[in-house]
mmCIF file with all atom_site columns, C-alpha atoms in Angstrom:
data_model
loop_
_atom_site.group_PDB
_atom_site.id
_atom_site.type_symbol
_atom_site.label_atom_id
_atom_site.label_alt_id
_atom_site.label_comp_id
_atom_site.label_asym_id
_atom_site.label_entity_id
_atom_site.label_seq_id
_atom_site.pdbx_PDB_ins_code
_atom_site.Cartn_x
_atom_site.Cartn_y
_atom_site.Cartn_z
_atom_site.occupancy
_atom_site.B_iso_or_equiv
_atom_site.pdbx_formal_charge
_atom_site.auth_seq_id
_atom_site.auth_comp_id
_atom_site.auth_asym_id
_atom_site.auth_atom_id
_atom_site.pdbx_PDB_model_num
ATOM 1   C CA . UNK A 1 1   ? 99.107  133.689 94.618  1.00 67.00 ? 1   UNK A CA 1
ATOM 2   C CA . UNK A 1 2   ? 98.419  131.277 92.239  1.00 77.00 ? 2   UNK A CA 1
ATOM 3   C CA . UNK A 1 3   ? 97.092  128.087 93.103  1.00 75.00 ? 3   UNK A CA 1
ATOM 4   C CA . UNK A 1 4   ? 95.918  125.184 91.398  1.00 79.00 ? 4   UNK A CA 1
ATOM 5   C CA . UNK A 1 5   ? 92.325  124.059 91.878  1.00 81.00 ? 5   UNK A CA 1
ATOM 6   C CA . UNK A 1 6   ? 90.802  120.606 90.314  1.00 87.00 ? 6   UNK A CA 1
ATOM 7   C CA . UNK A 1 7   ? 90.733  119.126 86.561  1.00 91.00 ? 7   UNK A CA 1
ATOM 8   C CA . UNK A 1 8   ? 86.860  118.912 85.604  1.00 92.00 ? 8   UNK A CA 1
ATOM 9   C CA . UNK A 1 9   ? 85.946  115.724 83.504  1.00 94.00 ? 9   UNK A CA 1
ATOM 10  C CA . UNK A 1 10  ? 82.608  116.610 81.624  1.00 93.00 ? 10  UNK A CA 1
ATOM 11  C CA . UNK A 1 11  ? 79.345  114.317 82.608  1.00 95.00 ? 11  UNK A CA 1
ATOM 12  C CA . UNK A 1 12  ? 75.426  114.467 82.674  1.00 94.00 ? 12  UNK A CA 1
ATOM 13  C CA . UNK A 1 13  ? 73.948  114.935 85.769  1.00 93.00 ? 13  UNK A CA 1
ATOM 14  C CA . UNK A 1 14  ? 76.621  116.147 88.295  1.00 92.00 ? 14  UNK A CA 1
ATOM 15  C CA . UNK A 1 15  ? 74.986  115.362 91.209  1.00 91.00 ? 15  UNK A CA 1
ATOM 16  C CA . UNK A 1 16  ? 74.754  111.581 89.978  1.00 94.00 ? 16  UNK A CA 1
ATOM 17  C CA . UNK A 1 17  ? 77.736  111.455 88.690  1.00 95.00 ? 17  UNK A CA 1
ATOM 18  C CA . UNK A 1 18  ? 79.353  112.517 92.653  1.00 94.00 ? 18  UNK A CA 1
ATOM 19  C CA . UNK A 1 19  ? 76.903  109.306 94.282  1.00 95.00 ? 19  UNK A CA 1
ATOM 20  C CA . UNK A 1 20  ? 78.505  107.212 91.692  1.00 97.00 ? 20  UNK A CA 1
ATOM 21  C CA . UNK A 1 21  ? 82.411  108.138 92.858  1.00 96.00 ? 21  UNK A CA 1
ATOM 22  C CA . UNK A 1 22  ? 80.401  108.305 96.883  1.00 95.00 ? 22  UNK A CA 1
ATOM 23  C CA . UNK A 1 23  ? 79.486  104.461 97.081  1.00 95.00 ? 23  UNK A CA 1
ATOM 24  C CA . UNK A 1 24  ? 81.851  103.061 94.123  1.00 95.00 ? 24  UNK A CA 1
ATOM 25  C CA . UNK A 1 25  ? 85.456  104.654 95.535  1.00 94.00 ? 25  UNK A CA 1
ATOM 26  C CA . UNK A 1 26  ? 84.445  106.732 98.689  1.00 93.00 ? 26  UNK A CA 1
ATOM 27  C CA . UNK A 1 27  ? 85.549  109.537 97.745  1.00 94.00 ? 27  UNK A CA 1
ATOM 28  C CA . UNK A 1 28  ? 83.991  112.762 99.563  1.00 93.00 ? 28  UNK A CA 1
ATOM 29  C CA . UNK A 1 29  ? 81.900  115.169 98.059  1.00 91.00 ? 29  UNK A CA 1
ATOM 30  C CA . UNK A 1 30  ? 81.553  118.279 98.139  1.00 89.00 ? 30  UNK A CA 1
ATOM 31  C CA . UNK A 1 31  ? 79.056  120.797 96.328  1.00 86.00 ? 31  UNK A CA 1
ATOM 32  C CA . UNK A 1 32  ? 80.384  124.944 96.481  1.00 83.00 ? 32  UNK A CA 1
ATOM 33  C CA . UNK A 1 33  ? 77.964  127.042 96.525  1.00 79.00 ? 33  UNK A CA 1
ATOM 34  C CA . UNK A 1 34  ? 74.214  126.803 97.229  1.00 79.00 ? 34  UNK A CA 1
ATOM 35  C CA . UNK A 1 35  ? 71.932  123.442 96.411  1.00 73.00 ? 35  UNK A CA 1
ATOM 36  C CA . UNK A 1 36  ? 72.719  122.921 92.561  1.00 70.00 ? 36  UNK A CA 1
ATOM 37  C CA . UNK A 1 37  ? 75.659  125.286 92.117  1.00 73.00 ? 37  UNK A CA 1
ATOM 38  C CA . UNK A 1 38  ? 77.939  123.809 88.818  1.00 75.00 ? 38  UNK A CA 1
ATOM 39  C CA . UNK A 1 39  ? 80.670  123.278 90.859  1.00 82.00 ? 39  UNK A CA 1
ATOM 40  C CA . UNK A 1 40  ? 80.046  119.909 92.219  1.00 91.00 ? 40  UNK A CA 1
ATOM 41  C CA . UNK A 1 41  ? 83.820  117.939 93.246  1.00 93.00 ? 41  UNK A CA 1
ATOM 42  C CA . UNK A 1 42  ? 84.698  114.819 94.350  1.00 95.00 ? 42  UNK A CA 1
ATOM 43  C CA . UNK A 1 43  ? 88.024  114.178 96.646  1.00 92.00 ? 43  UNK A CA 1
ATOM 44  C CA . UNK A 1 44  ? 89.904  110.780 98.089  1.00 90.00 ? 44  UNK A CA 1
ATOM 45  C CA . UNK A 1 45  ? 89.608  111.450 102.031 1.00 87.00 ? 45  UNK A CA 1
ATOM 46  C CA . UNK A 1 46  ? 91.781  113.491 102.704 1.00 81.00 ? 46  UNK A CA 1
ATOM 47  C CA . UNK A 1 47  ? 93.324  114.064 99.626  1.00 82.00 ? 47  UNK A CA 1
ATOM 48  C CA . UNK A 1 48  ? 94.390  117.736 97.868  1.00 81.00 ? 48  UNK A CA 1
ATOM 49  C CA . UNK A 1 49  ? 93.460  115.867 94.770  1.00 85.00 ? 49  UNK A CA 1
ATOM 50  C CA . UNK A 1 50  ? 89.104  117.692 93.213  1.00 91.00 ? 50  UNK A CA 1
ATOM 51  C CA . UNK A 1 51  ? 87.508  116.302 90.842  1.00 94.00 ? 51  UNK A CA 1
ATOM 52  C CA . UNK A 1 52  ? 85.092  119.080 89.744  1.00 94.00 ? 52  UNK A CA 1
ATOM 53  C CA . UNK A 1 53  ? 82.506  117.074 87.968  1.00 94.00 ? 53  UNK A CA 1
ATOM 54  C CA . UNK A 1 54  ? 81.615  119.789 85.073  1.00 91.00 ? 54  UNK A CA 1
ATOM 55  C CA . UNK A 1 55  ? 77.928  119.350 83.985  1.00 89.00 ? 55  UNK A CA 1
ATOM 56  C CA . UNK A 1 56  ? 76.088  121.708 81.255  1.00 78.00 ? 56  UNK A CA 1
ATOM 57  C CA . UNK A 1 57  ? 78.795  123.380 79.651  1.00 77.00 ? 57  UNK A CA 1
ATOM 58  C CA . UNK A 1 58  ? 80.119  120.629 77.012  1.00 83.00 ? 58  UNK A CA 1
ATOM 59  C CA . UNK A 1 59  ? 78.630  117.969 75.809  1.00 86.00 ? 59  UNK A CA 1
ATOM 60  C CA . UNK A 1 60  ? 79.803  114.373 77.659  1.00 90.00 ? 60  UNK A CA 1
ATOM 61  C CA . UNK A 1 61  ? 82.587  113.049 75.537  1.00 89.00 ? 61  UNK A CA 1
ATOM 62  C CA . UNK A 1 62  ? 83.382  109.567 76.654  1.00 92.00 ? 62  UNK A CA 1
ATOM 63  C CA . UNK A 1 63  ? 86.871  108.586 76.508  1.00 94.00 ? 63  UNK A CA 1
ATOM 64  C CA . UNK A 1 64  ? 90.171  108.327 78.127  1.00 95.00 ? 64  UNK A CA 1
ATOM 65  C CA . UNK A 1 65  ? 90.910  111.184 80.893  1.00 95.00 ? 65  UNK A CA 1
ATOM 66  C CA . UNK A 1 66  ? 94.109  110.879 81.321  1.00 95.00 ? 66  UNK A CA 1
ATOM 67  C CA . UNK A 1 67  ? 93.618  111.561 84.861  1.00 95.00 ? 67  UNK A CA 1
ATOM 68  C CA . UNK A 1 68  ? 95.029  108.797 86.954  1.00 94.00 ? 68  UNK A CA 1
ATOM 69  C CA . UNK A 1 69  ? 95.048  107.171 90.762  1.00 93.00 ? 69  UNK A CA 1
ATOM 70  C CA . UNK A 1 70  ? 97.889  105.108 92.470  1.00 92.00 ? 70  UNK A CA 1
ATOM 71  C CA . UNK A 1 71  ? 97.248  102.331 94.497  1.00 92.00 ? 71  UNK A CA 1
ATOM 72  C CA . UNK A 1 72  ? 99.151  100.984 96.679  1.00 93.00 ? 72  UNK A CA 1
ATOM 73  C CA . UNK A 1 73  ? 96.625  97.383  96.769  1.00 93.00 ? 73  UNK A CA 1
ATOM 74  C CA . UNK A 1 74  ? 96.072  97.407  93.083  1.00 94.00 ? 74  UNK A CA 1
ATOM 75  C CA . UNK A 1 75  ? 94.821  93.425  92.947  1.00 93.00 ? 75  UNK A CA 1
ATOM 76  C CA . UNK A 1 76  ? 92.343  94.805  96.197  1.00 95.00 ? 76  UNK A CA 1
ATOM 77  C CA . UNK A 1 77  ? 91.037  98.040  94.601  1.00 94.00 ? 77  UNK A CA 1
ATOM 78  C CA . UNK A 1 78  ? 89.926  96.216  91.160  1.00 95.00 ? 78  UNK A CA 1
ATOM 79  C CA . UNK A 1 79  ? 88.334  93.446  93.036  1.00 95.00 ? 79  UNK A CA 1
ATOM 80  C CA . UNK A 1 80  ? 86.081  95.849  95.380  1.00 95.00 ? 80  UNK A CA 1
ATOM 81  C CA . UNK A 1 81  ? 85.448  98.673  91.976  1.00 96.00 ? 81  UNK A CA 1
ATOM 82  C CA . UNK A 1 82  ? 84.683  94.859  90.102  1.00 96.00 ? 82  UNK A CA 1
ATOM 83  C CA . UNK A 1 83  ? 81.952  93.949  92.911  1.00 96.00 ? 83  UNK A CA 1
ATOM 84  C CA . UNK A 1 84  ? 80.894  97.104  92.563  1.00 95.00 ? 84  UNK A CA 1
ATOM 85  C CA . UNK A 1 85  ? 79.510  97.103  89.571  1.00 96.00 ? 85  UNK A CA 1
ATOM 86  C CA . UNK A 1 86  ? 82.695  99.664  87.888  1.00 97.00 ? 86  UNK A CA 1
ATOM 87  C CA . UNK A 1 87  ? 83.844  99.123  84.558  1.00 97.00 ? 87  UNK A CA 1
ATOM 88  C CA . UNK A 1 88  ? 86.897  97.668  84.196  1.00 96.00 ? 88  UNK A CA 1
ATOM 89  C CA . UNK A 1 89  ? 87.847  98.939  80.481  1.00 96.00 ? 89  UNK A CA 1
ATOM 90  C CA . UNK A 1 90  ? 91.137  97.712  79.952  1.00 94.00 ? 90  UNK A CA 1
ATOM 91  C CA . UNK A 1 91  ? 94.647  95.430  82.074  1.00 90.00 ? 91  UNK A CA 1
ATOM 92  C CA . UNK A 1 92  ? 97.954  95.660  81.342  1.00 84.00 ? 92  UNK A CA 1
ATOM 93  C CA . UNK A 1 93  ? 98.859  92.919  78.940  1.00 71.00 ? 93  UNK A CA 1
ATOM 94  C CA . UNK A 1 94  ? 102.132 92.556  80.006  1.00 72.00 ? 94  UNK A CA 1
ATOM 95  C CA . UNK A 1 95  ? 99.862  91.526  84.170  1.00 65.00 ? 95  UNK A CA 1
ATOM 96  C CA . UNK A 1 96  ? 101.642 95.077  85.286  1.00 73.00 ? 96  UNK A CA 1
ATOM 97  C CA . UNK A 1 97  ? 100.309 97.332  87.806  1.00 89.00 ? 97  UNK A CA 1
ATOM 98  C CA . UNK A 1 98  ? 98.188  99.652  85.132  1.00 94.00 ? 98  UNK A CA 1
ATOM 99  C CA . UNK A 1 99  ? 94.031  99.646  84.900  1.00 96.00 ? 99  UNK A CA 1
ATOM 100 C CA . UNK A 1 100 ? 91.797  101.748 83.278  1.00 97.00 ? 100 UNK A CA 1
ATOM 101 C CA . UNK A 1 101 ? 87.802  102.239 84.948  1.00 98.00 ? 101 UNK A CA 1
ATOM 102 C CA . UNK A 1 102 ? 85.416  103.830 83.433  1.00 98.00 ? 102 UNK A CA 1
ATOM 103 C CA . UNK A 1 103 ? 82.844  105.694 84.598  1.00 97.00 ? 103 UNK A CA 1
ATOM 104 C CA . UNK A 1 104 ? 78.701  105.994 83.750  1.00 97.00 ? 104 UNK A CA 1
ATOM 105 C CA . UNK A 1 105 ? 79.890  108.427 81.996  1.00 96.00 ? 105 UNK A CA 1
ATOM 106 C CA . UNK A 1 106 ? 82.220  106.812 79.425  1.00 97.00 ? 106 UNK A CA 1
ATOM 107 C CA . UNK A 1 107 ? 84.779  108.549 81.174  1.00 97.00 ? 107 UNK A CA 1
ATOM 108 C CA . UNK A 1 108 ? 87.825  106.509 81.651  1.00 98.00 ? 108 UNK A CA 1
ATOM 109 C CA . UNK A 1 109 ? 90.567  106.803 84.344  1.00 97.00 ? 109 UNK A CA 1
ATOM 110 C CA . UNK A 1 110 ? 93.618  105.243 84.847  1.00 96.00 ? 110 UNK A CA 1
ATOM 111 C CA . UNK A 1 111 ? 94.167  103.047 88.498  1.00 95.00 ? 111 UNK A CA 1
ATOM 112 C CA . UNK A 1 112 ? 98.201  102.429 88.539  1.00 94.00 ? 112 UNK A CA 1
ATOM 113 C CA . UNK A 1 113 ? 99.328  99.792  91.098  1.00 93.00 ? 113 UNK A CA 1
ATOM 114 C CA . UNK A 1 114 ? 102.371 101.604 93.451  1.00 91.00 ? 114 UNK A CA 1
ATOM 115 C CA . UNK A 1 115 ? 104.536 101.082 96.816  1.00 90.00 ? 115 UNK A CA 1
ATOM 116 C CA . UNK A 1 116 ? 102.887 102.123 100.083 1.00 87.00 ? 116 UNK A CA 1
ATOM 117 C CA . UNK A 1 117 ? 106.347 104.690 100.228 1.00 88.00 ? 117 UNK A CA 1
ATOM 118 C CA . UNK A 1 118 ? 105.629 105.848 96.688  1.00 85.00 ? 118 UNK A CA 1
ATOM 119 C CA . UNK A 1 119 ? 102.106 107.203 98.074  1.00 82.00 ? 119 UNK A CA 1
ATOM 120 C CA . UNK A 1 120 ? 102.835 108.318 101.884 1.00 81.00 ? 120 UNK A CA 1
ATOM 121 C CA . UNK A 1 121 ? 106.162 110.557 100.248 1.00 82.00 ? 121 UNK A CA 1
ATOM 122 C CA . UNK A 1 122 ? 103.736 112.244 97.006  1.00 78.00 ? 122 UNK A CA 1
ATOM 123 C CA . UNK A 1 123 ? 100.517 113.112 100.311 1.00 72.00 ? 123 UNK A CA 1
ATOM 124 C CA . UNK A 1 124 ? 102.578 116.379 101.250 1.00 71.00 ? 124 UNK A CA 1
ATOM 125 C CA . UNK A 1 125 ? 105.101 116.859 98.888  1.00 72.00 ? 125 UNK A CA 1
ATOM 126 C CA . UNK A 1 126 ? 104.199 120.516 97.269  1.00 68.00 ? 126 UNK A CA 1
ATOM 127 C CA . UNK A 1 127 ? 105.263 122.343 93.265  1.00 67.00 ? 127 UNK A CA 1
ATOM 128 C CA . UNK A 1 128 ? 109.002 124.550 93.894  1.00 70.00 ? 128 UNK A CA 1
ATOM 129 C CA . UNK A 1 129 ? 108.242 128.126 95.216  1.00 71.00 ? 129 UNK A CA 1
ATOM 130 C CA . UNK A 1 130 ? 110.340 129.566 92.462  1.00 69.00 ? 130 UNK A CA 1
ATOM 131 C CA . UNK A 1 131 ? 109.450 127.054 88.988  1.00 63.00 ? 131 UNK A CA 1
ATOM 132 C CA . UNK A 1 132 ? 112.024 125.199 87.613  1.00 59.00 ? 132 UNK A CA 1
ATOM 133 C CA . UNK A 1 133 ? 115.418 126.286 85.312  1.00 61.00 ? 133 UNK A CA 1
ATOM 134 C CA . UNK A 1 134 ? 113.549 124.708 82.214  1.00 55.00 ? 134 UNK A CA 1
ATOM 135 C CA . UNK A 1 135 ? 110.645 126.731 82.540  1.00 48.00 ? 135 UNK A CA 1
ATOM 136 C CA . UNK A 1 136 ? 112.101 130.174 83.076  1.00 49.00 ? 136 UNK A CA 1
ATOM 137 C CA . UNK A 1 137 ? 112.569 130.033 79.213  1.00 52.00 ? 137 UNK A CA 1
ATOM 138 C CA . UNK A 1 138 ? 113.306 133.954 77.970  1.00 50.00 ? 138 UNK A CA 1
ATOM 139 C CA . UNK A 1 139 ? 110.739 135.499 75.491  1.00 54.00 ? 139 UNK A CA 1
ATOM 140 C CA . UNK A 1 140 ? 113.137 135.098 72.320  1.00 50.00 ? 140 UNK A CA 1
ATOM 141 C CA . UNK A 1 141 ? 113.608 131.063 73.280  1.00 50.00 ? 141 UNK A CA 1
ATOM 142 C CA . UNK A 1 142 ? 109.945 131.368 74.137  1.00 47.00 ? 142 UNK A CA 1
ATOM 143 C CA . UNK A 1 143 ? 109.283 132.534 70.398  1.00 52.00 ? 143 UNK A CA 1
ATOM 144 C CA . UNK A 1 144 ? 112.613 130.220 68.596  1.00 48.00 ? 144 UNK A CA 1
ATOM 145 C CA . UNK A 1 145 ? 110.577 126.825 70.215  1.00 45.00 ? 145 UNK A CA 1
ATOM 146 C CA . UNK A 1 146 ? 107.025 128.079 68.016  1.00 49.00 ? 146 UNK A CA 1
ATOM 147 C CA . UNK A 1 147 ? 105.288 129.114 71.345  1.00 45.00 ? 147 UNK A CA 1
ATOM 148 C CA . UNK A 1 148 ? 104.030 133.167 72.493  1.00 42.00 ? 148 UNK A CA 1
ATOM 149 C CA . UNK A 1 149 ? 100.755 135.333 73.013  1.00 43.00 ? 149 UNK A CA 1
ATOM 150 C CA . UNK A 1 150 ? 98.284  132.960 70.521  1.00 42.00 ? 150 UNK A CA 1
ATOM 151 C CA . UNK A 1 151 ? 100.909 129.521 70.578  1.00 41.00 ? 151 UNK A CA 1
ATOM 152 C CA . UNK A 1 152 ? 100.661 127.577 73.508  1.00 40.00 ? 152 UNK A CA 1
ATOM 153 C CA . UNK A 1 153 ? 101.188 130.850 76.470  1.00 33.00 ? 153 UNK A CA 1
ATOM 154 C CA . UNK A 1 154 ? 98.367  134.066 76.934  1.00 35.00 ? 154 UNK A CA 1
ATOM 155 C CA . UNK A 1 155 ? 99.436  136.878 78.749  1.00 36.00 ? 155 UNK A CA 1
ATOM 156 C CA . UNK A 1 156 ? 97.618  137.589 81.933  1.00 34.00 ? 156 UNK A CA 1
#
């Protein structure tokens, strides 16, 4: 069985980064393996999403991670982040419900305001048991689209 594990972001010091996520956002932290192991993950309490704080495998590459978090109280969460000294790097120009913030290594994350009902609906949501029809393309269709081994698909 194949299952999604985590999303990794490169940091200069995984333990320091985990402490930052705990102090600034209240995330739970966990080290997989013995103390000092490479696999340090953080997550919002009770969430299934894991953010792997990856140290020493790649150089830190600051910028937009494309990783987004949702909140049902954007104003309160932004105020809490700012009070805690978290750098807000961008706000939606039209006053919309999107803010970007940075960790100490310069990795940028999105914070998106959504209705409470949206968050509640997503908590227990899982991917379909079977692939969606659009994902069930034949080998010839993938080749026509320019995909195949070495072009976005790999053989297992």
